[in-house]
Amino acid sequence: MSEELPKRLDPKAIEGPLYAAWEAAGYFHVPASAVDRSAGESPYVIVIPPPNVTAVLHMGHGLNNTIQDVLIRWQRMTGRPTLWVPGTDHAGIATQNVVERQLKSEGLTRDDLGREAFVERVWTFVRDTEQRILGQLRAIGSSCDWTRTRFTLDEGLSRAVRTVFVELFERGLIYRGEYIINWCPRCLTALSNEEAEGEEVEGALYHLRYPLAAEAAESARLAAEAGAAAIVRLDDGRWALTVSTTRPETMLGDTAVAVHSGDERYRALVGAQVELPLTGRTIPIVADSAVDPEFGTGMVKVTPAHDLSDFEIAQRTGAELLNVMTPDAHLNELVPAAFQGLDRFEARTAVIEAFKAQGLFAGSEVHRHSVPHCYRCHTVVEPRLSEQWFVRMKPLAEPALQASRDGTVTFTPEHWQRVYEHWMENIRDWCISRQLWWGHRIPAWYCDDCDGTTVSVETPDACRHCGGARLSQDADVLDTWFSSWLWPFSTLGWPDDTEDLRAFYPGSTLVTGPDILFFWVARMIMAGYAFLGETPFRSVYLNGIVRDRQGRKLSKSLGNGIDPLEVVDLFGADALRFTLINSAAVGTDIYLDHEDLEASFAPGRNFANKVWNAGRFALMNLGEDPVRPVEDVAADLEGADRWILSRLQGAAAGITREMERYRLKEVADQAYHFFWGDLADWYLELVKPRLRADADPANREAARATLVHVLDGALRLLHPLVPFVTEALWARLPRPQGRPTPPALIVAPWPAPEEAWADEDAEQRFGELQELVVTVRSLRKEYGVPEGQPVPVRVAGERAAAMVDGAHREGAALARLGGIAELSEAPGAGVGASAVLHNGVEVFVPLEGLIDLDRERERLQAEIERLRAQHRQTAAKLDNASFVERAPAEVVAREREKAARFHDQAETLELKLRALTTS
């Protein structure tokens, strides 16, 4: 009952027990048997972006999962079968890195343990981290169906991965080949193009001179005469060409120099031999249309084993492939002894110095360009020739691209649709093999008898080509995203034809961050079409990024991270959720102060407290008597009752509309203003006298029925945002007689707009009275009228009589809110404060006898003189031509703004002073 509610909201006392009760009651679970797709029933399904098991959740997860839970709770209340599938991702590279760092602190490496023991060590780490992650999701109120929790290395999901690999291989869409890939020298593994994140850096463009062979002298002379500025004569008389590069160390692996096939400057040199400095080798000049004649000198060094463009040039021109780097980016035995063993950046310096010593260095210039970095450890990625497994993406991308173009899949914010389509149109093959021990082992076996490859879902007993039994499995694992691109259907039991798959696929909405649009979102859509013939979801909502006040993404490495559990512990889950949603405008990032959590989460904490206090007050004043349905007391409703009922149905319509559009900040805004403003600050204040036991019985019943109806609707609308405080209050709310009672708010029907209660006239009349009260409050404060001193108020204008009549009908409560002693229709006269309302009504508050007029006039006169003096001083500075000409433009603009402000403030106070002069 109401007396059981503590005076202050204690989130710790209510959140844990409520969550446990929801879970125990099975409210998060929906059986597949409850869904009949054949009958047109459409469940609402979200699959969680599975958090990596590398560490506990951060505030970005807090935002993302709060958004998902808001949508899930809303849809559950609309009556749709609603499923939120939870789970975690094994995160191959990241997780292996974490465990290897742990081993390093113990003086060990993975090789010391061996593959099997190392993998078991990772499993130990993962089991602990996974449980902590799932606990965090529960703590913030995530209403997932925990009976369907999945992990990307679960046996069922692993079988789905192997099945997909085999199917794509048999379709000719998976192949193994030697190709230039992105290689992380720190993680010692291949990366996909999307995992090699470009970062703008300020580097240098170096110009190196390669001497031409003696027999090419005449061709060099002709090229120089044709305007080839890259062709020069050295001090010793030899001809040389100049190439430009940002990575001089790779010149040790050059096997050609290339020019554009249509570049007339160098036509005579094509086919000539060039001495490759420092190596004792000669290399040819080749022509290829891929060369940009405007870049640098128009001549480019070709290092096919260390650059994708160069590799492709070599495929067309027959240039040799020469890999001069070790996996950890040191120069290997194929380079001169002086450079062997050097780190790539050490080698860069050494090569430049060697070129200088031989008089072959032609200088350098600052060059800002994008350099790929590993998305996990941020090491500079090295292009590397390597034999890897690839997926042919063009055929898979076509239906997924069409789904975006025809509106089958939509994106919020909309601009991400163009980004998605651009990537799909220019998609490249996906390198899916990783040189790791943790992950899905590639299901390919190599035969020692015939060198054949057997690809199989199950471990084969014999080679499919020769029947030999000497097989060894590929040592690599699959890219983490190769398992997570199957997540929407592998979690439902695919490749088996399960009840869950039939009931819940395809899903409805995907909520994730834009940073994995290509890693994950696009690939899931491709997989959905490739293996089930349709998109896995219809809507993609891409939430913003959580940043600190400096605009930096929150991260532990920067020391600006915020642990969601710390916020829950301090202020409660409702405070966390409302703060995040109230900041989550579509297409914008969220900014929080990691050094001041009190200030950052004050909006949510204050709102949760307001809901608690207002709800507690209402429950205490409703009494224990049965409450009648509001429809039964319609004849006894007052203007304020009809106003709040109309405002409720408007809020229900508006909040539902914004939910459907994924405008969740607007949802929070409307919910906040309705509950805090309309219900708590206005209606509860007005209805207080009518709730007393000695009030007129019919009037009291009308007030009680209205308050119960409106509070019930408000708590339902707020529940997806702040589920704990609303559930705790709703459980104690009296139920109207004869109405069905849901067992809990979490499964109570979502409020539908009730057109019967829409009342524009009531909203207009009451809105005018609200503005009057607010205006009188403002005037009282502006002129220093003591708070306890009621004031007479006069109104004049076309709507004045109606306002006076309406105020009298509302009785003493409205007058009390504005401190109005008497409201009358009369023009203002004498000394007083005045204002004009939006409807044109003039408001006048007589001030004689309420304040010390002489003292106020003296204060205003002194303030006016101070402002006029400041204005004169600033104007004089602006009249000084020397100041205006020499001072920075922003300083001059600031002075002009100050002058205008001083003038406007003085004019305003002049008007106030005249109002205090007896007419």
mmCIF file of C-alpha atoms in Angstrom, residues 17 27 105 156 198 289 312 316-317 426 470 523 593 663 756 850 869 884 894:
data_model
loop_
_atom_site.group_PDB
_atom_site.id
_atom_site.type_symbol
_atom_site.label_atom_id
_atom_site.label_comp_id
_atom_site.label_asym_id
_atom_site.label_seq_id
_atom_site.Cartn_x
_atom_site.Cartn_y
_atom_site.Cartn_z
ATOM 1 C CA PRO A 17 13.978 -7.708 -6.675
ATOM 2 C CA TYR A 27 7.983 -12.153 -19.035
ATOM 3 C CA SER A 105 53.026 -10.920 -17.442
ATOM 4 C CA GLY A 156 25.394 -25.230 -32.844
ATOM 5 C CA GLY A 198 42.805 4.386 -42.144
ATOM 6 C CA SER A 289 47.296 2.258 -66.963
ATOM 7 C CA GLU A 312 48.026 -5.941 -59.553
ATOM 8 C CA ARG A 316 49.535 -7.606 -65.692
ATOM 9 C CA THR A 317 53.211 -6.960 -66.501
ATOM 10 C CA ASN A 426 32.707 -1.109 -54.601
ATOM 11 C CA ARG A 470 47.166 -38.698 -44.178
ATOM 12 C CA ARG A 523 27.545 -8.961 -44.133
ATOM 13 C CA ASP A 593 31.834 14.028 -18.217
ATOM 14 C CA ARG A 663 13.182 9.271 -32.379
ATOM 15 C CA ALA A 756 -12.955 10.487 -26.687
ATOM 16 C CA LEU A 850 3.575 45.566 -2.225
ATOM 17 C CA ALA A 869 28.332 54.378 -19.015
ATOM 18 C CA VAL A 884 38.798 48.742 -35.523
ATOM 19 C CA ARG A 894 32.714 40.940 -29.528
#
